[in-house]
C-alpha cells in the first residue's frame, strides 16, 4: 500500500479507501454476499492506488468468522502484491491475441491465394475463347460457331461468380 505502518489502520472502511473506486465497489458487494452467507470465501484481485500514485494489483483472500448462531463476528483477510503476475498475464494475453490475429491474417492470405488460383483458370479459358471468337467474327464464321463460344464464355463467367460467392 506504500503507507506508513504507524498510520495504517486495519479497519475495513479505512482499507476500502485505499482501493480504486471499482475495486471498492466490488469488495463491498462481495463482502455483503459473505455477510449474508451467500459465499464462504472472498478471493479476487483488486486494484490499489498508492500514496505515490502508482497502481498495484493485490490478490486478496478473506473469510468471515461466525459464532455458534451463524452470526458474523469478524472478517479476516490477507492481501499480497500480485502486480507482476497480473502484468505477465496481461502480456501473455496480448501475445495470444497477436498470435491469433497473425493466424487469421495467414488464413485470409491462403484463402485469397486459393480464390485467385481458382479464378485464374476460368479467366484463362475466357481470354482464349474471346480471342477465338474474335477470329471467328473476322472470318465470317457461321453464327452457330460464334454462339457456341459465347455459351462457353458464359459457363466460365458463371464459374467465376460461384467461386467469388463461395
mmCIF file of N, CA and C in Angstrom, residues 61-164:
data_model
loop_
_atom_site.group_PDB
_atom_site.id
_atom_site.type_symbol
_atom_site.label_atom_id
_atom_site.label_comp_id
_atom_site.label_asym_id
_atom_site.label_seq_id
_atom_site.Cartn_x
_atom_site.Cartn_y
_atom_site.Cartn_z
ATOM 1 N N UNK A 61 -7.712 -12.464 -0.211
ATOM 2 C CA UNK A 61 -8.481 -13.635 0.203
ATOM 3 C C UNK A 61 -9.023 -13.323 1.593
ATOM 4 N N UNK A 62 -10.307 -13.469 1.754
ATOM 5 C CA UNK A 62 -10.926 -13.157 3.032
ATOM 6 C C UNK A 62 -12.045 -14.125 3.368
ATOM 7 N N UNK A 63 -12.311 -14.205 4.638
ATOM 8 C CA UNK A 63 -13.424 -15.049 5.077
ATOM 9 C C UNK A 63 -14.006 -14.461 6.349
ATOM 10 N N UNK A 64 -15.192 -14.930 6.697
ATOM 11 C CA UNK A 64 -15.912 -14.424 7.858
ATOM 12 C C UNK A 64 -15.932 -15.507 8.928
ATOM 13 N N UNK A 65 -15.638 -15.071 10.135
ATOM 14 C CA UNK A 65 -15.758 -15.965 11.287
ATOM 15 C C UNK A 65 -17.153 -15.746 11.856
ATOM 16 N N UNK A 66 -17.852 -16.824 12.123
ATOM 17 C CA UNK A 66 -19.226 -16.737 12.628
ATOM 18 C C UNK A 66 -19.308 -17.388 14.010
ATOM 19 N N UNK A 67 -20.267 -16.934 14.776
ATOM 20 C CA UNK A 67 -20.462 -17.534 16.099
ATOM 21 C C UNK A 67 -21.330 -18.781 15.973
ATOM 22 N N UNK A 68 -21.709 -19.339 17.107
ATOM 23 C CA UNK A 68 -22.496 -20.584 17.104
ATOM 24 C C UNK A 68 -23.880 -20.402 16.494
ATOM 25 N N UNK A 69 -24.359 -19.174 16.477
ATOM 26 C CA UNK A 69 -25.671 -18.898 15.882
ATOM 27 C C UNK A 69 -25.526 -18.476 14.416
ATOM 28 N N UNK A 70 -24.322 -18.631 13.883
ATOM 29 C CA UNK A 70 -24.004 -18.315 12.492
ATOM 30 C C UNK A 70 -24.015 -16.811 12.204
ATOM 31 N N UNK A 71 -23.918 -16.009 13.259
ATOM 32 C CA UNK A 71 -23.851 -14.560 13.068
ATOM 33 C C UNK A 71 -22.396 -14.167 12.813
ATOM 34 N N UNK A 72 -22.152 -13.225 11.892
ATOM 35 C CA UNK A 72 -20.774 -12.805 11.620
ATOM 36 C C UNK A 72 -20.147 -12.148 12.850
ATOM 37 N N UNK A 73 -18.893 -12.523 13.122
ATOM 38 C CA UNK A 73 -18.176 -11.967 14.263
ATOM 39 C C UNK A 73 -17.005 -11.116 13.795
ATOM 40 N N UNK A 74 -16.214 -11.656 12.866
ATOM 41 C CA UNK A 74 -15.034 -10.951 12.365
ATOM 42 C C UNK A 74 -14.817 -11.290 10.899
ATOM 43 N N UNK A 75 -14.134 -10.364 10.240
ATOM 44 C CA UNK A 75 -13.684 -10.610 8.873
ATOM 45 C C UNK A 75 -12.165 -10.694 8.919
ATOM 46 N N UNK A 76 -11.643 -11.770 8.410
ATOM 47 C CA UNK A 76 -10.196 -11.919 8.301
ATOM 48 C C UNK A 76 -9.829 -11.921 6.826
ATOM 49 N N UNK A 77 -8.693 -11.345 6.556
ATOM 50 C CA UNK A 77 -8.261 -11.352 5.166
ATOM 51 C C UNK A 77 -6.770 -11.141 5.053
ATOM 52 N N UNK A 78 -6.274 -11.477 3.908
ATOM 53 C CA UNK A 78 -4.865 -11.274 3.600
ATOM 54 C C UNK A 78 -4.773 -10.751 2.176
ATOM 55 N N UNK A 79 -3.817 -9.877 1.964
ATOM 56 C CA UNK A 79 -3.575 -9.322 0.637
ATOM 57 C C UNK A 79 -2.102 -9.477 0.330
ATOM 58 N N UNK A 80 -1.803 -9.718 -0.934
ATOM 59 C CA UNK A 80 -0.405 -9.755 -1.341
ATOM 60 C C UNK A 80 -0.273 -9.147 -2.723
ATOM 61 N N UNK A 81 0.879 -8.565 -2.957
ATOM 62 C CA UNK A 81 1.135 -7.869 -4.220
ATOM 63 C C UNK A 81 1.245 -8.893 -5.344
ATOM 64 N N UNK A 82 0.354 -8.806 -6.302
ATOM 65 C CA UNK A 82 0.410 -9.704 -7.458
ATOM 66 C C UNK A 82 0.483 -8.890 -8.752
ATOM 67 N N UNK A 83 1.056 -7.681 -8.630
ATOM 68 C CA UNK A 83 1.167 -6.797 -9.790
ATOM 69 C C UNK A 83 1.962 -7.451 -10.905
ATOM 70 N N UNK A 84 3.115 -8.039 -10.564
ATOM 71 C CA UNK A 84 3.946 -8.664 -11.600
ATOM 72 C C UNK A 84 3.221 -9.820 -12.279
ATOM 73 N N UNK A 85 2.536 -10.632 -11.494
ATOM 74 C CA UNK A 85 1.781 -11.750 -12.075
ATOM 75 C C UNK A 85 0.680 -11.241 -13.001
ATOM 76 N N UNK A 86 -0.021 -10.184 -12.559
ATOM 77 C CA UNK A 86 -1.104 -9.614 -13.381
ATOM 78 C C UNK A 86 -0.543 -9.035 -14.668
ATOM 79 N N UNK A 87 0.623 -8.360 -14.576
ATOM 80 C CA UNK A 87 1.249 -7.804 -15.775
ATOM 81 C C UNK A 87 1.689 -8.906 -16.720
ATOM 82 N N UNK A 88 2.242 -10.001 -16.164
ATOM 83 C CA UNK A 88 2.638 -11.135 -17.006
ATOM 84 C C UNK A 88 1.436 -11.757 -17.699
ATOM 85 N N UNK A 89 0.347 -11.928 -16.954
ATOM 86 C CA UNK A 89 -0.865 -12.497 -17.548
ATOM 87 C C UNK A 89 -1.391 -11.592 -18.659
ATOM 88 N N UNK A 90 -1.369 -10.274 -18.413
ATOM 89 C CA UNK A 90 -1.823 -9.321 -19.427
ATOM 90 C C UNK A 90 -0.924 -9.398 -20.654
ATOM 91 N N UNK A 91 0.389 -9.487 -20.426
ATOM 92 C CA UNK A 91 1.344 -9.593 -21.532
ATOM 93 C C UNK A 91 1.121 -10.883 -22.320
ATOM 94 N N UNK A 92 0.893 -11.979 -21.614
ATOM 95 C CA UNK A 92 0.620 -13.260 -22.285
ATOM 96 C C UNK A 92 -0.668 -13.196 -23.103
ATOM 97 N N UNK A 93 -1.683 -12.535 -22.545
ATOM 98 C CA UNK A 93 -2.951 -12.407 -23.262
ATOM 99 C C UNK A 93 -2.771 -11.569 -24.524
ATOM 100 N N UNK A 94 -2.002 -10.482 -24.421
ATOM 101 C CA UNK A 94 -1.731 -9.656 -25.605
ATOM 102 C C UNK A 94 -0.985 -10.463 -26.663
ATOM 103 N N UNK A 95 -0.015 -11.248 -26.227
ATOM 104 C CA UNK A 95 0.741 -12.079 -27.164
ATOM 105 C C UNK A 95 -0.177 -13.127 -27.820
ATOM 106 N N UNK A 96 -1.071 -13.695 -27.017
ATOM 107 C CA UNK A 96 -2.020 -14.674 -27.552
ATOM 108 C C UNK A 96 -2.922 -14.007 -28.594
ATOM 109 N N UNK A 97 -3.371 -12.784 -28.309
ATOM 110 C CA UNK A 97 -4.215 -12.053 -29.252
ATOM 111 C C UNK A 97 -3.450 -11.741 -30.540
ATOM 112 N N UNK A 98 -2.171 -11.342 -30.400
ATOM 113 C CA UNK A 98 -1.355 -11.078 -31.592
ATOM 114 C C UNK A 98 -1.190 -12.335 -32.437
ATOM 115 N N UNK A 99 -0.918 -13.448 -31.763
ATOM 116 C CA UNK A 99 -0.755 -14.714 -32.484
ATOM 117 C C UNK A 99 -2.043 -15.114 -33.187
ATOM 118 N N UNK A 100 -3.158 -14.927 -32.519
ATOM 119 C CA UNK A 100 -4.455 -15.242 -33.121
ATOM 120 C C UNK A 100 -4.699 -14.355 -34.334
ATOM 121 N N UNK A 101 -4.379 -13.068 -34.200
ATOM 122 C CA UNK A 101 -4.537 -12.129 -35.317
ATOM 123 C C UNK A 101 -3.638 -12.540 -36.490
ATOM 124 N N UNK A 102 -2.400 -12.911 -36.197
ATOM 125 C CA UNK A 102 -1.473 -13.355 -37.254
ATOM 126 C C UNK A 102 -2.001 -14.603 -37.948
ATOM 127 N N UNK A 103 -2.542 -15.520 -37.159
ATOM 128 C CA UNK A 103 -3.095 -16.747 -37.748
ATOM 129 C C UNK A 103 -4.286 -16.419 -38.649
ATOM 130 N N UNK A 104 -5.116 -15.472 -38.220
ATOM 131 C CA UNK A 104 -6.263 -15.073 -39.049
ATOM 132 C C UNK A 104 -5.790 -14.446 -40.352
ATOM 133 N N UNK A 105 -4.771 -13.572 -40.246
ATOM 134 C CA UNK A 105 -4.245 -12.942 -41.459
ATOM 135 C C UNK A 105 -3.651 -13.987 -42.401
ATOM 136 N N UNK A 106 -2.948 -14.964 -41.842
ATOM 137 C CA UNK A 106 -2.375 -16.022 -42.675
ATOM 138 C C UNK A 106 -3.484 -16.810 -43.366
ATOM 139 N N UNK A 107 -4.564 -17.086 -42.640
ATOM 140 C CA UNK A 107 -5.699 -17.809 -43.227
ATOM 141 C C UNK A 107 -6.331 -17.005 -44.357
ATOM 142 N N UNK A 108 -6.465 -15.707 -44.136
ATOM 143 C CA UNK A 108 -7.038 -14.841 -45.179
ATOM 144 C C UNK A 108 -6.130 -14.838 -46.403
ATOM 145 N N UNK A 109 -4.815 -14.789 -46.174
ATOM 146 C CA UNK A 109 -3.859 -14.829 -47.282
ATOM 147 C C UNK A 109 -3.975 -16.119 -48.070
ATOM 148 N N UNK A 110 -4.090 -17.240 -47.354
ATOM 149 C CA UNK A 110 -4.241 -18.534 -48.023
ATOM 150 C C UNK A 110 -5.549 -18.590 -48.803
ATOM 151 N N UNK A 111 -6.604 -18.050 -48.196
ATOM 152 C CA UNK A 111 -7.899 -18.024 -48.876
ATOM 153 C C UNK A 111 -7.816 -17.184 -50.145
ATOM 154 N N UNK A 112 -7.195 -16.006 -50.055
ATOM 155 C CA UNK A 112 -7.071 -15.134 -51.225
ATOM 156 C C UNK A 112 -6.258 -15.808 -52.322
ATOM 157 N N UNK A 113 -5.174 -16.485 -51.913
ATOM 158 C CA UNK A 113 -4.357 -17.187 -52.915
ATOM 159 C C UNK A 113 -5.161 -18.299 -53.581
ATOM 160 N N UNK A 114 -5.933 -19.010 -52.780
ATOM 161 C CA UNK A 114 -6.765 -20.095 -53.331
ATOM 162 C C UNK A 114 -7.818 -19.566 -54.277
ATOM 163 N N UNK A 115 -8.468 -18.471 -53.881
ATOM 164 C CA UNK A 115 -9.501 -17.873 -54.734
ATOM 165 C C UNK A 115 -8.868 -17.376 -56.027
ATOM 166 N N UNK A 116 -7.710 -16.718 -55.890
ATOM 167 C CA UNK A 116 -7.013 -16.225 -57.085
ATOM 168 C C UNK A 116 -6.679 -17.348 -58.041
ATOM 169 N N UNK A 117 -6.188 -18.447 -57.484
ATOM 170 C CA UNK A 117 -5.849 -19.600 -58.326
ATOM 171 C C UNK A 117 -7.097 -20.169 -58.999
ATOM 172 N N UNK A 118 -8.176 -20.286 -58.232
ATOM 173 C CA UNK A 118 -9.420 -20.827 -58.779
ATOM 174 C C UNK A 118 -10.002 -19.925 -59.866
ATOM 175 N N UNK A 119 -9.846 -18.625 -59.728
ATOM 176 C CA UNK A 119 -10.393 -17.689 -60.711
ATOM 177 C C UNK A 119 -9.519 -17.624 -61.962
ATOM 178 N N UNK A 120 -8.219 -17.803 -61.788
ATOM 179 C CA UNK A 120 -7.317 -17.727 -62.948
ATOM 180 C C UNK A 120 -7.656 -18.744 -64.030
ATOM 181 N N UNK A 121 -8.068 -19.927 -63.617
ATOM 182 C CA UNK A 121 -8.411 -20.974 -64.591
ATOM 183 C C UNK A 121 -9.523 -20.535 -65.538
ATOM 184 N N UNK A 122 -10.707 -20.166 -65.011
ATOM 185 C CA UNK A 122 -11.766 -19.747 -65.937
ATOM 186 C C UNK A 122 -11.426 -18.445 -66.673
ATOM 187 N N UNK A 123 -10.595 -17.578 -66.085
ATOM 188 C CA UNK A 123 -10.188 -16.354 -66.784
ATOM 189 C C UNK A 123 -9.327 -16.689 -68.002
ATOM 190 N N UNK A 124 -8.450 -17.675 -67.841
ATOM 191 C CA UNK A 124 -7.607 -18.091 -68.973
ATOM 192 C C UNK A 124 -8.483 -18.670 -70.094
ATOM 193 N N UNK A 125 -9.487 -19.442 -69.682
ATOM 194 C CA UNK A 125 -10.416 -20.004 -70.673
ATOM 195 C C UNK A 125 -11.154 -18.874 -71.379
ATOM 196 N N UNK A 126 -11.624 -17.874 -70.613
ATOM 197 C CA UNK A 126 -12.330 -16.732 -71.199
ATOM 198 C C UNK A 126 -11.447 -15.984 -72.194
ATOM 199 N N UNK A 127 -10.212 -15.719 -71.806
ATOM 200 C CA UNK A 127 -9.300 -14.984 -72.686
ATOM 201 C C UNK A 127 -9.110 -15.728 -74.002
ATOM 202 N N UNK A 128 -8.940 -17.040 -73.906
ATOM 203 C CA UNK A 128 -8.760 -17.857 -75.108
ATOM 204 C C UNK A 128 -10.023 -17.835 -75.969
ATOM 205 N N UNK A 129 -11.186 -18.007 -75.339
ATOM 206 C CA UNK A 129 -12.455 -18.017 -76.079
ATOM 207 C C UNK A 129 -12.726 -16.669 -76.749
ATOM 208 N N UNK A 130 -12.387 -15.580 -76.071
ATOM 209 C CA UNK A 130 -12.575 -14.248 -76.672
ATOM 210 C C UNK A 130 -11.711 -14.107 -77.910
ATOM 211 N N UNK A 131 -10.471 -14.553 -77.809
ATOM 212 C CA UNK A 131 -9.551 -14.474 -78.956
ATOM 213 C C UNK A 131 -10.071 -15.319 -80.127
ATOM 214 N N UNK A 132 -10.509 -16.535 -79.813
ATOM 215 C CA UNK A 132 -11.033 -17.422 -80.874
ATOM 216 C C UNK A 132 -12.288 -16.816 -81.499
ATOM 217 N N UNK A 133 -13.199 -16.302 -80.655
ATOM 218 C CA UNK A 133 -14.447 -15.710 -81.147
ATOM 219 C C UNK A 133 -14.164 -14.506 -82.033
ATOM 220 N N UNK A 134 -13.189 -13.696 -81.624
ATOM 221 C CA UNK A 134 -12.798 -12.533 -82.429
ATOM 222 C C UNK A 134 -12.358 -12.978 -83.826
ATOM 223 N N UNK A 135 -11.554 -14.056 -83.863
ATOM 224 C CA UNK A 135 -11.097 -14.581 -85.158
ATOM 225 C C UNK A 135 -12.266 -15.121 -85.971
ATOM 226 N N UNK A 136 -13.212 -15.786 -85.292
ATOM 227 C CA UNK A 136 -14.381 -16.320 -85.988
ATOM 228 C C UNK A 136 -15.218 -15.200 -86.604
ATOM 229 N N UNK A 137 -15.391 -14.096 -85.834
ATOM 230 C CA UNK A 137 -16.180 -12.968 -86.337
ATOM 231 C C UNK A 137 -15.485 -12.352 -87.548
ATOM 232 N N UNK A 138 -14.162 -12.151 -87.450
ATOM 233 C CA UNK A 138 -13.406 -11.555 -88.568
ATOM 234 C C UNK A 138 -13.439 -12.461 -89.801
ATOM 235 N N UNK A 139 -13.490 -13.758 -89.575
ATOM 236 C CA UNK A 139 -13.502 -14.702 -90.701
ATOM 237 C C UNK A 139 -14.899 -15.025 -91.187
ATOM 238 N N UNK A 140 -15.902 -14.274 -90.697
ATOM 239 C CA UNK A 140 -17.290 -14.513 -91.100
ATOM 240 C C UNK A 140 -17.718 -15.957 -90.876
ATOM 241 N N UNK A 141 -17.361 -16.495 -89.686
ATOM 242 C CA UNK A 141 -17.733 -17.875 -89.346
ATOM 243 C C UNK A 141 -19.240 -17.950 -89.140
ATOM 244 N N UNK A 142 -19.785 -19.152 -89.264
ATOM 245 C CA UNK A 142 -21.232 -19.311 -89.054
ATOM 246 C C UNK A 142 -21.618 -18.889 -87.624
ATOM 247 N N UNK A 143 -22.814 -18.357 -87.525
ATOM 248 C CA UNK A 143 -23.324 -17.864 -86.243
ATOM 249 C C UNK A 143 -23.334 -18.959 -85.182
ATOM 250 N N UNK A 144 -23.558 -20.188 -85.566
ATOM 251 C CA UNK A 144 -23.606 -21.325 -84.642
ATOM 252 C C UNK A 144 -22.271 -21.471 -83.912
ATOM 253 N N UNK A 145 -21.168 -21.348 -84.635
ATOM 254 C CA UNK A 145 -19.843 -21.471 -84.007
ATOM 255 C C UNK A 145 -19.615 -20.329 -83.014
ATOM 256 N N UNK A 146 -20.029 -19.144 -83.395
ATOM 257 C CA UNK A 146 -19.832 -17.981 -82.526
ATOM 258 C C UNK A 146 -20.677 -18.122 -81.255
ATOM 259 N N UNK A 147 -21.923 -18.536 -81.418
ATOM 260 C CA UNK A 147 -22.805 -18.734 -80.251
ATOM 261 C C UNK A 147 -22.265 -19.842 -79.339
ATOM 262 N N UNK A 148 -21.657 -20.875 -79.909
ATOM 263 C CA UNK A 148 -21.071 -21.958 -79.116
ATOM 264 C C UNK A 148 -19.956 -21.398 -78.215
ATOM 265 N N UNK A 149 -19.115 -20.543 -78.767
ATOM 266 C CA UNK A 149 -18.028 -19.932 -77.995
ATOM 267 C C UNK A 149 -18.591 -18.997 -76.919
ATOM 268 N N UNK A 150 -19.640 -18.229 -77.279
ATOM 269 C CA UNK A 150 -20.272 -17.348 -76.298
ATOM 270 C C UNK A 150 -20.875 -18.149 -75.142
ATOM 271 N N UNK A 151 -21.438 -19.293 -75.457
ATOM 272 C CA UNK A 151 -22.014 -20.161 -74.439
ATOM 273 C C UNK A 151 -20.931 -20.671 -73.487
ATOM 274 N N UNK A 152 -19.767 -21.043 -74.054
ATOM 275 C CA UNK A 152 -18.650 -21.488 -73.216
ATOM 276 C C UNK A 152 -18.131 -20.351 -72.334
ATOM 277 N N UNK A 153 -18.142 -19.117 -72.866
ATOM 278 C CA UNK A 153 -17.729 -17.947 -72.076
ATOM 279 C C UNK A 153 -18.674 -17.756 -70.887
ATOM 280 N N UNK A 154 -19.956 -17.924 -71.161
ATOM 281 C CA UNK A 154 -20.952 -17.773 -70.097
ATOM 282 C C UNK A 154 -20.714 -18.795 -68.979
ATOM 283 N N UNK A 155 -20.356 -20.018 -69.365
ATOM 284 C CA UNK A 155 -20.056 -21.064 -68.370
ATOM 285 C C UNK A 155 -18.885 -20.613 -67.488
ATOM 286 N N UNK A 156 -17.842 -20.059 -68.101
ATOM 287 C CA UNK A 156 -16.673 -19.597 -67.347
ATOM 288 C C UNK A 156 -17.024 -18.429 -66.426
ATOM 289 N N UNK A 157 -17.826 -17.489 -66.924
ATOM 290 C CA UNK A 157 -18.246 -16.347 -66.111
ATOM 291 C C UNK A 157 -19.064 -16.832 -64.913
ATOM 292 N N UNK A 158 -19.971 -17.779 -65.147
ATOM 293 C CA UNK A 158 -20.772 -18.311 -64.044
ATOM 294 C C UNK A 158 -19.904 -19.045 -63.013
ATOM 295 N N UNK A 159 -18.865 -19.729 -63.496
ATOM 296 C CA UNK A 159 -17.952 -20.418 -62.576
ATOM 297 C C UNK A 159 -17.229 -19.401 -61.692
ATOM 298 N N UNK A 160 -16.776 -18.311 -62.301
ATOM 299 C CA UNK A 160 -16.101 -17.248 -61.520
ATOM 300 C C UNK A 160 -17.078 -16.686 -60.477
ATOM 301 N N UNK A 161 -18.307 -16.432 -60.889
ATOM 302 C CA UNK A 161 -19.308 -15.893 -59.966
ATOM 303 C C UNK A 161 -19.530 -16.837 -58.796
ATOM 304 N N UNK A 162 -19.593 -18.149 -59.043
ATOM 305 C CA UNK A 162 -19.764 -19.128 -57.971
ATOM 306 C C UNK A 162 -18.567 -19.136 -57.017
ATOM 307 N N UNK A 163 -17.362 -19.032 -57.597
ATOM 308 C CA UNK A 163 -16.151 -19.016 -56.770
ATOM 309 C C UNK A 163 -16.167 -17.791 -55.862
ATOM 310 N N UNK A 164 -16.478 -16.626 -56.434
ATOM 311 C CA UNK A 164 -16.489 -15.391 -55.648
ATOM 312 C C UNK A 164 -17.575 -15.446 -54.587
#
